[in-house]
Amino acid sequence: MRRTSFALLAAAAVAAAFISASADPKQAVGAQSKPNVIVIMTDDQAMKAHGAKIMPKTYKWLGPKSGGTILEQGYAVPPLCCPSRAGFLTGQYPHNHGVWQNNYALLRDKTDTLPVWLNRAGYETALVGKYLNKYEETVLPPKSVGVSKYIPTPPGFDVVYQSLQNKYRDFYVSDNGVRRHIHGDRAKDYLTNILNRQAVNFIKQQAKAPGRPFFLYLAHFAPHPARGKEIKECKGRSAIPLASDWREWKKAKIKFNGENYNESNVNDKPPVERYPKLSKAEVEEQKNRLRCARAAMQPVDRGIDEIHKELQRQGRLDDTIVVFVSDNGFFYGEHRIPAGKNRPYTEAMLVPFMMRVPKRWLGASALGRVDQPVGIFDLAPTILDIAGLSSTPHRTFDGISIADALRGSKLSREYLLFEQRDPCQKYSSVLETDTRMLYSVLYDNRPVNGKCRELGRELYDLNRDPEQIRNLWAKVSTAPAFSQYRAKQHKAQKKRLKRALKRCGKKKRPALRKRCRAKARKRFRKQRKRLQSPGFESNPIARTGKRLEAARARLSDCRGTDCLG
């Protein structure tokens, strides 16, 4: 890449900084009335491709030892690229922002998003990296896609360096609306390194106006699988790392622990989720794919360190909120699922989620760890809340500010909803935040005779069964187990009737004894009738399922505070 508009602006920023070298940057920054905001989002990063040993520089800056917070129950809502990212930009569930698939065209009210709100509030805003899938196909006529020199930039951004293709090398970008072809085999031509440089250059530009807040959305493509021949071991369904990083990670020992890896028995799961067991060769392939992903995260980690150093150089660390998150997780053989995401299992739903909110803006020291369920769609309301912009005109949020959770208080939300529709619901899931019960209904995502056909249900207690090995709903829907439970309850009811009749016999007056026995027998008949009904509700699992089914149905079209419970 010979040049970009970022490089020219960066040079001007350096010159301005030299001229004003006598000024104290910390004093100038101290006058800032709103915090800077940096959101760094990765693509398809599983929890297995995250951690202090994989991303040490990120943990050193954003971890608990440096005033950062690890959100241990951070969820993608839902676990699919575009719907999840649209949730970040809008603070809403897909049924309100409209994006069910990887398609920017589905986004409702495209000019009513987080960067637009921040820009109106005086922020200098920048997009570096990926926006939403099929952006170019949405904003350009069909014949201009891939060839037009000029591309409209996403609403709300002052500065745009947008990647237009899902490739690590030899790709096109929109450099402030101008199409540029980036190619080359050197490390500096690798997409992640280019995005890191653009992000740091944007922050350098802000030295010219230290009192003005900025918003940087750095959206990496890594570690998303891609096609490439650079690393032969990483071709196919793998991320493509730099050769230098691959040399360090290609021999790393990978051990898949846990019962749910290549799960031995999936008979309790709905038929649609019963995959064949992975062979030894396929398990080795999964290990290699994970090595490729971990290696691809190394330049992301280095880039975060470069951002940290630039903020430190400008004296702006304590004026900047930093978020690190992935849009969704990824499968590497858990539950026998060989790849992908977009399923109601924690490998897809739980994502790396870290924040650093300085005490000055939070009003208290943030907790090092938060163990409450939060979603990516909570980021927009959180950012506006901490920046003091909650009264700024914006969409009706389904998400909530998690600032109180960072301070140590309990959030008021009862449930989180995860849904995918195409046009039927592929799945519809609800997580009860207090009990961590996860209930899912799976569908055939194509209508049959105009109707959406249910394929099965799942219920997991994530406190006792975090790996989702035991589908509790099987105890309700499987006839033998349910019949045994029913027989046990019927026997207990007979014993209770016998004791009740014995107590009635102790009454002195015949009329009282007769009335007492009649009431006991009536109660027994009522209980037996309920026990024999198809929808028997005395089974505690069935009761839980009924409660969560009602919540799921209610949340499927909720809006605003109605989405909390």
Coordinates of C-alpha atoms in Angstrom, one line a residue:
M1 CA 0.0 0.0 0.0
R2 CA 1.8 3.2 -1.2
R3 CA -0.2 5.7 0.8
T4 CA -3.5 6.4 2.5
S5 CA -5.2 9.5 3.7
F6 CA -4.5 8.3 7.2
A7 CA -0.8 8.5 6.7
L8 CA -1.0 12.1 5.6
L9 CA -3.2 13.1 8.5
A10 CA -0.8 11.2 10.9
A11 CA 2.1 13.3 9.6
A12 CA 0.2 16.5 10.2
A13 CA -0.6 15.3 13.7
V14 CA 3.1 14.6 14.5
A15 CA 4.0 18.1 13.3
A16 CA 1.3 19.7 15.4
A17 CA 2.4 17.7 18.4
F18 CA 6.0 18.9 17.9
I19 CA 5.0 22.5 17.7
S20 CA 3.1 22.3 20.9
A21 CA 5.6 20.1 22.7
S22 CA 5.9 22.6 25.6
A23 CA 2.2 22.0 26.5
D24 CA 1.4 19.4 29.1
P25 CA -0.8 16.8 27.4
K26 CA -2.2 15.6 30.7
Q27 CA -3.5 19.0 31.6
A28 CA -5.1 19.5 28.2
V29 CA -6.7 16.0 28.4
G30 CA -7.9 16.7 31.9
A31 CA -10.3 19.3 30.5
Q32 CA -12.1 16.6 28.5
S33 CA -15.8 16.5 29.4
K34 CA -16.6 13.1 27.8
P35 CA -14.6 9.9 27.7
N36 CA -13.0 8.5 24.5
V37 CA -14.4 5.2 23.5
I38 CA -12.5 2.4 21.7
V39 CA -14.3 -0.8 20.8
I40 CA -12.1 -3.6 19.5
M41 CA -14.2 -6.5 18.0
T42 CA -12.8 -9.7 16.6
D43 CA -14.6 -12.2 14.3
D44 CA -15.5 -15.8 15.3
Q45 CA -13.1 -15.8 18.2
A46 CA -13.9 -18.8 20.5
M47 CA -13.1 -18.8 24.2
K48 CA -10.5 -21.5 23.3
A49 CA -8.7 -18.8 21.2
H50 CA -8.6 -16.4 24.1
G51 CA -6.8 -16.2 27.4
A52 CA -3.8 -14.7 29.2
K53 CA -1.4 -17.1 27.5
I54 CA -2.8 -16.5 24.1
M55 CA -3.2 -12.7 24.3
P56 CA -0.8 -11.6 27.1
K57 CA -0.6 -8.0 26.1
T58 CA -4.4 -7.6 26.0
Y59 CA -4.7 -9.1 29.5
K60 CA -1.8 -7.0 30.8
W61 CA -3.7 -3.8 29.9
L62 CA -7.4 -4.8 30.1
G63 CA -7.2 -7.5 32.8
P64 CA -8.1 -7.1 36.5
K65 CA -4.5 -6.3 37.6
S66 CA -4.5 -3.1 35.5
G67 CA -8.0 -1.9 36.4
G68 CA -9.8 -3.8 33.7
T69 CA -12.8 -6.1 34.0
I70 CA -13.4 -9.6 32.6
L71 CA -17.1 -10.2 31.9
E72 CA -17.2 -13.9 32.5
Q73 CA -20.7 -14.4 31.2
G74 CA -20.5 -12.2 28.1
Y75 CA -22.9 -13.4 25.4
A76 CA -23.4 -12.9 21.6
V77 CA -27.0 -12.0 21.1
P78 CA -27.4 -14.0 18.9
P79 CA -24.2 -15.9 18.0
L80 CA -24.0 -14.8 14.3
C81 CA -21.7 -12.1 12.8
C82 CA -24.1 -9.5 11.4
P83 CA -27.0 -9.8 13.8
S84 CA -24.6 -9.6 16.7
R85 CA -22.7 -6.6 15.3
A86 CA -26.0 -4.9 14.5
G87 CA -27.0 -5.4 18.2
F88 CA -23.8 -3.6 19.2
L89 CA -24.6 -0.7 16.9
T90 CA -28.3 -0.4 18.0
G91 CA -28.6 -1.8 21.5
Q92 CA -31.5 -4.0 20.2
Y93 CA -32.5 -7.6 19.6
P94 CA -32.7 -8.7 16.0
H95 CA -36.5 -8.7 16.0
N96 CA -36.2 -4.9 16.5
H97 CA -33.1 -3.9 14.5
G98 CA -34.2 -6.3 11.6
V99 CA -30.9 -8.1 11.0
W100 CA -31.6 -11.9 11.1
Q101 CA -28.9 -12.8 8.5
N102 CA -25.5 -11.6 7.4
N103 CA -26.9 -8.8 5.4
Y104 CA -26.6 -5.0 6.0
A105 CA -29.7 -4.4 3.8
L106 CA -31.9 -5.8 6.7
L107 CA -30.8 -3.2 9.2
R108 CA -33.7 -0.8 10.0
D109 CA -33.1 2.9 10.4
K110 CA -29.5 2.8 9.2
T111 CA -28.8 6.3 10.3
D112 CA -29.9 5.7 13.9
T113 CA -26.9 3.9 15.3
L114 CA -24.2 4.4 18.0
P115 CA -21.6 6.2 15.8
V116 CA -24.4 8.7 14.6
W117 CA -25.4 9.4 18.2
L118 CA -21.8 9.9 19.4
N119 CA -21.0 12.1 16.3
R120 CA -23.9 14.3 17.1
A121 CA -22.7 14.6 20.6
G122 CA -19.4 16.1 19.4
Y123 CA -17.3 12.9 19.0
E124 CA -14.7 12.4 16.3
T125 CA -15.7 8.9 15.0
A126 CA -13.7 6.3 13.0
L127 CA -14.4 2.9 11.6
V128 CA -11.4 0.8 11.0
G129 CA -12.1 -2.7 9.6
K130 CA -15.3 -4.7 8.9
Y131 CA -18.7 -3.1 9.1
L132 CA -21.7 -5.3 8.4
N133 CA -21.8 -8.1 5.8
K134 CA -23.0 -7.3 2.2
Y135 CA -22.5 -3.5 2.9
E136 CA -21.2 -2.8 -0.6
E137 CA -24.0 -4.8 -2.2
T138 CA -26.5 -2.7 -0.3
V139 CA -25.2 0.8 -1.0
L140 CA -24.2 0.3 -4.6
P141 CA -26.2 -0.7 -7.7
P142 CA -25.5 -4.3 -8.7
K143 CA -23.3 -3.4 -11.7
S144 CA -21.1 -1.2 -9.5
V145 CA -20.4 -3.7 -6.8
G146 CA -16.7 -4.6 -6.8
V147 CA -15.8 -2.0 -9.5
S148 CA -17.1 1.4 -8.4
K149 CA -14.2 3.8 -7.5
Y150 CA -16.3 5.5 -4.8
I151 CA -18.3 3.8 -2.1
P152 CA -20.7 5.6 0.3
T153 CA -19.3 5.5 3.9
P154 CA -21.4 4.1 6.8
P155 CA -23.5 6.7 8.6
G156 CA -21.9 8.5 11.6
F157 CA -18.2 8.0 10.8
D158 CA -15.9 10.9 10.2
V159 CA -13.0 8.7 9.2
V160 CA -13.5 5.3 7.4
Y161 CA -11.0 2.6 6.5
Q162 CA -13.4 -0.2 5.8
S163 CA -12.4 -3.7 4.7
L164 CA -14.7 -4.9 1.9
Q165 CA -13.7 -8.6 1.6
N166 CA -13.2 -11.5 4.0
K167 CA -9.6 -12.0 3.1
Y168 CA -6.3 -11.6 5.0
R169 CA -4.3 -10.7 1.8
D170 CA -5.0 -9.2 -1.6
F171 CA -8.3 -7.4 -0.8
Y172 CA -10.1 -4.1 -1.4
V173 CA -10.8 -1.4 1.2
S174 CA -12.8 1.8 1.3
D175 CA -10.4 4.5 2.3
N176 CA -12.8 7.3 3.2
G177 CA -15.1 6.2 0.4
V178 CA -12.4 5.6 -2.2
R179 CA -11.8 2.0 -3.3
R180 CA -8.2 0.8 -2.9
H181 CA -6.6 -2.5 -3.7
I182 CA -4.2 -3.8 -1.1
H183 CA -1.8 -6.5 -2.1
G184 CA 1.7 -7.8 -1.2
D185 CA 3.3 -10.7 0.6
R186 CA 5.1 -8.8 3.3
A187 CA 4.0 -8.7 7.0
K188 CA 3.0 -5.0 6.6
D189 CA 0.5 -6.0 3.8
Y190 CA -1.4 -8.4 6.1
L191 CA -4.9 -7.2 6.9
T192 CA -4.6 -7.3 10.7
N193 CA -1.4 -5.3 10.7
I194 CA -2.8 -2.7 8.3
L195 CA -5.9 -2.2 10.5
N196 CA -3.7 -1.8 13.6
R197 CA -1.7 0.9 11.8
Q198 CA -4.8 2.7 10.7
A199 CA -6.2 2.6 14.3
V200 CA -3.0 3.9 15.9
N201 CA -2.8 6.7 13.2
F202 CA -6.3 7.8 14.0
I203 CA -5.5 8.1 17.7
K204 CA -2.4 10.1 16.8
Q205 CA -4.5 12.5 14.9
Q206 CA -6.5 13.2 18.0
A207 CA -3.4 14.8 19.6
K208 CA -4.4 17.9 17.6
A209 CA -7.6 18.3 19.6
P210 CA -7.0 16.7 23.0
G211 CA -10.2 18.2 24.5
R212 CA -12.5 16.6 21.9
P213 CA -13.5 13.0 22.6
F214 CA -13.2 10.3 20.0
F215 CA -14.9 7.0 19.2
L216 CA -12.9 4.3 17.4
Y217 CA -14.5 1.1 16.2
L218 CA -11.7 -1.3 15.3
A219 CA -13.4 -4.4 13.8
H220 CA -10.9 -7.1 13.0
F221 CA -11.5 -10.0 10.6
A222 CA -9.3 -12.3 12.6
P223 CA -9.6 -15.1 13.5
H224 CA -12.4 -15.8 11.0
P225 CA -11.7 -18.7 8.6
A226 CA -10.6 -17.7 5.1
R227 CA -9.1 -19.1 1.9
G228 CA -5.4 -18.8 1.5
K229 CA -2.3 -20.7 0.5
E230 CA 0.3 -18.8 2.7
I231 CA 0.2 -21.5 5.4
K232 CA -0.6 -24.9 4.0
E233 CA -1.6 -26.3 7.4
C234 CA -4.2 -23.5 7.7
K235 CA -5.9 -23.8 4.3
G236 CA -9.6 -24.6 4.2
R237 CA -11.8 -23.8 7.2
S238 CA -9.1 -22.0 9.2
A239 CA -7.8 -18.5 10.0
I240 CA -4.7 -17.6 8.0
P241 CA -1.9 -16.3 10.3
L242 CA 1.3 -14.6 9.5
A243 CA 4.1 -17.1 8.8
S244 CA 6.2 -15.7 11.7
D245 CA 3.3 -16.3 14.1
W246 CA 2.6 -19.7 12.7
R247 CA 6.2 -20.8 13.3
E248 CA 5.7 -20.1 17.0
W249 CA 2.3 -21.8 17.3
K250 CA 2.3 -24.7 14.9
K251 CA 3.8 -27.1 17.4
A252 CA 1.7 -25.8 20.4
K253 CA 0.1 -28.7 22.3
I254 CA -3.7 -28.7 22.1
K255 CA -5.7 -30.8 24.5
F256 CA -9.5 -30.7 24.2
N257 CA -10.8 -31.3 27.7
G258 CA -14.3 -31.7 28.8
E259 CA -17.1 -34.2 28.3
N260 CA -18.8 -32.3 25.5
Y261 CA -15.8 -32.5 23.1
N262 CA -16.7 -35.1 20.5
E263 CA -19.5 -36.0 22.9
S264 CA -19.8 -39.7 23.5
N265 CA -23.7 -39.8 23.6
V266 CA -26.0 -37.3 21.9
N267 CA -29.2 -39.3 22.1
D268 CA -30.7 -36.8 24.6
K269 CA -30.4 -34.0 22.0
P270 CA -33.0 -33.3 19.3
P271 CA -32.3 -35.3 16.1
V272 CA -31.2 -32.2 14.2
E273 CA -28.3 -31.8 16.6
R274 CA -27.1 -35.4 16.5
Y275 CA -23.9 -35.2 14.5
P276 CA -21.6 -38.2 13.8
K277 CA -18.7 -38.7 16.0
L278 CA -15.4 -37.2 14.8
S279 CA -12.7 -39.5 13.7
K280 CA -9.1 -39.3 15.0
A281 CA -8.0 -37.6 11.8
E282 CA -10.9 -35.1 12.2
V283 CA -9.9 -34.4 15.8
E284 CA -6.3 -33.7 14.7
E285 CA -7.7 -31.3 12.1
Q286 CA -9.7 -29.4 14.7
K287 CA -6.5 -29.1 16.8
N288 CA -4.7 -27.6 13.8
R289 CA -7.6 -25.2 13.1
L290 CA -7.4 -24.0 16.7
R291 CA -3.6 -23.5 16.4
C292 CA -4.3 -21.4 13.2
A293 CA -6.8 -19.3 15.1
R294 CA -4.5 -18.7 18.1
A295 CA -1.7 -17.7 15.8
A296 CA -4.0 -15.3 13.9
M297 CA -4.8 -13.6 17.2
Q298 CA -1.1 -12.6 17.8
P299 CA -1.1 -9.5 15.6
V300 CA -4.4 -8.5 17.2
D301 CA -2.7 -8.7 20.6
R302 CA 0.3 -6.7 19.4
G303 CA -2.1 -4.1 17.9
I304 CA -3.9 -3.6 21.2
D305 CA -0.5 -3.1 22.9
E306 CA 0.3 -0.4 20.3
I307 CA -2.9 1.4 21.0
H308 CA -2.2 1.2 24.7
K309 CA 1.3 2.8 24.2
E310 CA -0.1 5.6 22.0
L311 CA -2.7 6.5 24.5
Q312 CA -0.1 6.4 27.3
R313 CA 2.2 8.6 25.2
Q314 CA -0.6 11.2 24.9
G315 CA -1.6 10.9 28.5
R316 CA -5.1 9.7 27.6
L317 CA -5.3 6.3 29.3
D318 CA -7.6 7.6 32.1
D319 CA -9.8 9.4 29.7
T320 CA -10.5 6.3 27.5
I321 CA -13.0 3.5 27.8
V322 CA -11.7 0.4 26.0
V323 CA -13.8 -2.7 25.1
F324 CA -12.5 -6.0 23.7
V325 CA -15.1 -8.4 22.5
S326 CA -15.8 -11.0 19.8
D327 CA -19.0 -11.0 17.7
N328 CA -19.6 -14.7 18.5
G329 CA -17.8 -17.9 19.4
F330 CA -16.9 -20.9 17.3
F331 CA -17.1 -24.7 17.3
Y332 CA -14.0 -26.9 17.2
G333 CA -15.7 -30.3 17.7
E334 CA -17.7 -29.6 20.8
H335 CA -21.0 -31.7 20.7
R336 CA -19.4 -33.2 17.6
I337 CA -20.1 -30.0 15.7
P338 CA -17.1 -29.6 13.3
A339 CA -17.3 -25.9 12.6
G340 CA -19.5 -22.8 12.6
K341 CA -21.5 -21.0 15.2
N342 CA -25.2 -19.9 15.3
R343 CA -26.4 -22.7 17.6
P344 CA -27.7 -22.5 21.2
Y345 CA -24.6 -23.9 22.8
T346 CA -22.1 -21.9 24.9
E347 CA -19.2 -22.5 22.6
A348 CA -21.0 -20.2 20.1
M349 CA -22.8 -17.9 22.6
L350 CA -20.1 -17.1 25.2
V351 CA -17.5 -14.7 23.9
P352 CA -14.3 -13.1 25.1
F353 CA -15.5 -9.8 26.7
M354 CA -13.2 -7.4 28.5
M355 CA -13.6 -3.7 29.5
R356 CA -11.5 -1.0 31.0
V357 CA -13.5 1.9 32.4
P358 CA -11.4 4.4 34.3
K359 CA -12.6 5.4 37.8
R360 CA -13.0 9.0 36.7
W361 CA -15.9 8.0 34.4
L362 CA -17.4 5.1 36.3
G363 CA -17.4 7.0 39.7
A364 CA -15.9 4.0 41.4
S365 CA -13.2 1.4 40.8
A366 CA -14.5 -1.3 38.5
L367 CA -14.6 -4.9 39.6
G368 CA -11.9 -7.1 38.2
R369 CA -14.5 -9.8 37.3
V370 CA -18.3 -9.6 36.7
D371 CA -20.1 -12.9 36.8
Q372 CA -23.5 -11.7 35.6
P373 CA -25.0 -12.5 32.1
V374 CA -24.5 -9.5 29.8
G375 CA -24.8 -9.2 26.0
I376 CA -23.0 -7.4 23.2
F377 CA -26.2 -5.4 22.7
D378 CA -25.6 -3.9 26.2
L379 CA -22.6 -1.9 24.9
A380 CA -24.5 0.9 23.2
P381 CA -26.6 1.8 26.3
T382 CA -23.5 1.3 28.5
I383 CA -21.3 3.7 26.4
L384 CA -24.0 6.4 26.4
D385 CA -24.7 6.0 30.1
I386 CA -21.0 6.3 31.1
A387 CA -20.5 9.2 28.7
G388 CA -23.5 11.1 30.2
L389 CA -25.4 10.9 27.0
S390 CA -28.4 8.8 28.0
S391 CA -30.7 11.7 27.2
T392 CA -29.4 11.9 23.7
P393 CA -32.1 10.9 21.1
H394 CA -31.6 7.2 20.3
R395 CA -33.4 4.0 19.6
T396 CA -35.5 2.3 22.3
F397 CA -32.9 0.0 23.9
D398 CA -33.5 -3.7 24.5
G399 CA -30.1 -3.9 26.2
I400 CA -29.2 -2.1 29.4
S401 CA -26.2 -0.3 30.8
I402 CA -23.9 -2.6 32.6
A403 CA -22.2 0.2 34.5
D404 CA -23.8 -0.9 37.7
A405 CA -22.5 -4.4 37.3
L406 CA -19.0 -3.0 36.9
R407 CA -19.5 -1.2 40.2
G408 CA -20.7 -4.4 41.9
S409 CA -24.5 -4.1 41.8
K410 CA -26.9 -6.6 40.4
L411 CA -28.5 -5.9 37.1
S412 CA -32.3 -5.8 36.8
R413 CA -32.6 -8.2 33.9
E414 CA -34.3 -11.6 34.3
Y415 CA -33.7 -13.1 30.8
L416 CA -31.5 -13.0 27.7
L417 CA -33.0 -14.0 24.4
F418 CA -31.2 -15.7 21.5
E419 CA -33.0 -16.2 18.2
Q420 CA -32.4 -16.9 14.5
R421 CA -35.1 -16.8 11.8
D422 CA -34.7 -17.6 8.1
P423 CA -37.8 -17.2 7.6
C424 CA -38.8 -19.7 10.4
Q425 CA -36.9 -19.6 13.6
K426 CA -33.8 -21.9 13.4
Y427 CA -33.8 -21.8 17.1
S428 CA -35.3 -19.7 19.8
S429 CA -33.6 -19.7 23.2
V430 CA -33.9 -18.0 26.6
L431 CA -31.4 -17.8 29.4
E432 CA -32.8 -17.2 32.9
T433 CA -30.1 -15.0 34.5
D434 CA -30.6 -16.0 38.1
T435 CA -30.8 -19.8 37.7
R436 CA -28.7 -20.0 34.5
M437 CA -31.3 -22.3 33.0
L438 CA -31.0 -22.3 29.2
Y439 CA -34.1 -23.4 27.3
S440 CA -34.2 -23.8 23.5
V441 CA -36.8 -24.7 20.9
L442 CA -35.4 -25.8 17.5
Y443 CA -37.2 -25.5 14.2
D444 CA -36.9 -26.5 10.6
N445 CA -35.8 -23.1 9.3
R446 CA -37.8 -23.6 6.1
P447 CA -41.6 -23.6 6.4
V448 CA -43.5 -26.8 5.5
N449 CA -46.9 -26.1 4.0
G450 CA -46.6 -22.6 5.2
K451 CA -45.9 -23.6 8.8
C452 CA -42.7 -23.6 10.9
R453 CA -42.1 -27.1 12.1
E454 CA -40.7 -27.7 15.6
L455 CA -37.8 -30.2 15.6
G456 CA -37.1 -30.5 19.4
R457 CA -36.4 -28.8 22.7
E458 CA -33.5 -28.6 25.0
L459 CA -33.1 -27.5 28.7
Y460 CA -29.8 -27.2 30.5
D461 CA -28.8 -26.1 33.9
L462 CA -25.6 -24.2 33.2
N463 CA -24.7 -24.0 36.8
R464 CA -24.6 -27.8 37.2
D465 CA -24.0 -28.7 33.6
P466 CA -21.9 -25.9 31.9
E467 CA -20.9 -28.2 29.1
Q468 CA -24.5 -29.0 28.2
I469 CA -24.2 -32.7 28.4
R470 CA -27.5 -33.6 30.0
N471 CA -30.6 -32.3 28.2
L472 CA -33.1 -32.1 31.0
W473 CA -36.0 -31.8 28.6
A474 CA -35.4 -35.4 27.6
K475 CA -36.8 -36.4 31.0
V476 CA -40.0 -34.7 30.1
S477 CA -40.3 -35.8 26.5
T478 CA -39.0 -39.4 26.8
A479 CA -41.8 -41.7 27.7
P480 CA -40.0 -44.3 29.9
A481 CA -38.4 -41.6 32.2
F482 CA -41.5 -39.6 32.4
S483 CA -43.7 -42.6 33.1
Q484 CA -41.5 -43.7 36.0
Y485 CA -41.7 -40.2 37.5
R486 CA -45.5 -40.2 37.1
A487 CA -45.8 -43.6 38.8
K488 CA -43.6 -42.4 41.7
Q489 CA -45.7 -39.4 42.2
H490 CA -48.9 -41.5 42.1
K491 CA -47.6 -43.8 44.8
A492 CA -46.7 -40.7 47.0
Q493 CA -50.3 -39.3 46.5
K494 CA -51.8 -42.6 47.7
K495 CA -49.7 -42.4 50.9
R496 CA -50.8 -38.9 51.5
L497 CA -54.5 -39.9 51.1
K498 CA -54.1 -42.7 53.6
R499 CA -52.6 -40.4 56.2
A500 CA -55.3 -37.8 55.6
L501 CA -58.1 -40.4 56.1
K502 CA -56.4 -41.6 59.3
R503 CA -56.4 -38.1 60.6
C504 CA -60.1 -37.7 59.7
G505 CA -61.0 -40.8 61.7
K506 CA -59.8 -39.1 64.8
K507 CA -62.5 -36.5 64.7
K508 CA -65.1 -37.0 67.3
R509 CA -68.3 -36.1 65.5
P510 CA -69.5 -38.4 62.6
A511 CA -70.4 -35.4 60.4
L512 CA -67.0 -33.9 60.7
R513 CA -65.3 -37.3 59.9
K514 CA -67.5 -37.6 56.8
R515 CA -66.8 -34.1 55.6
C516 CA -63.1 -34.5 56.2
R517 CA -62.9 -37.8 54.3
A518 CA -64.9 -36.3 51.4
K519 CA -62.4 -33.3 51.1
A520 CA -59.4 -35.7 51.2
R521 CA -60.8 -37.9 48.5
K522 CA -61.7 -34.9 46.3
R523 CA -58.2 -33.5 46.7
F524 CA -56.7 -36.9 45.7
R525 CA -58.9 -37.2 42.6
K526 CA -57.9 -33.7 41.5
Q527 CA -54.2 -34.4 42.0
R528 CA -54.5 -37.8 40.1
K529 CA -56.3 -36.1 37.2
R530 CA -53.5 -33.5 37.0
L531 CA -50.9 -36.2 37.2
Q532 CA -52.5 -38.1 34.4
S533 CA -52.9 -35.1 32.1
P534 CA -50.4 -34.9 29.1
G535 CA -49.2 -31.5 30.3
F536 CA -48.4 -32.7 33.9
E537 CA -47.0 -29.7 35.7
S538 CA -45.9 -31.2 38.9
N539 CA -42.7 -32.4 37.3
P540 CA -40.2 -29.7 38.4
I541 CA -38.5 -29.9 35.0
A542 CA -41.8 -29.5 33.2
R543 CA -42.6 -26.5 35.4
T544 CA -39.3 -24.9 34.6
G545 CA -39.9 -25.5 30.9
K546 CA -43.3 -24.0 31.1
R547 CA -42.0 -20.9 32.8
L548 CA -39.2 -20.4 30.3
E549 CA -41.4 -21.1 27.3
A550 CA -43.7 -18.3 28.5
A551 CA -40.7 -16.0 28.8
R552 CA -39.4 -17.0 25.4
A553 CA -42.7 -16.4 23.7
R554 CA -43.0 -13.0 25.5
L555 CA -39.5 -11.8 24.7
S556 CA -39.8 -12.8 21.0
D557 CA -41.6 -9.6 20.3
C558 CA -40.5 -7.5 23.3
R559 CA -39.2 -3.9 23.1
G560 CA -37.4 -1.7 25.6
T561 CA -37.8 -2.4 29.3
D562 CA -40.3 -5.2 28.5
C563 CA -37.2 -7.2 27.4
L564 CA -35.9 -7.3 30.9
G565 CA -38.3 -9.8 32.4

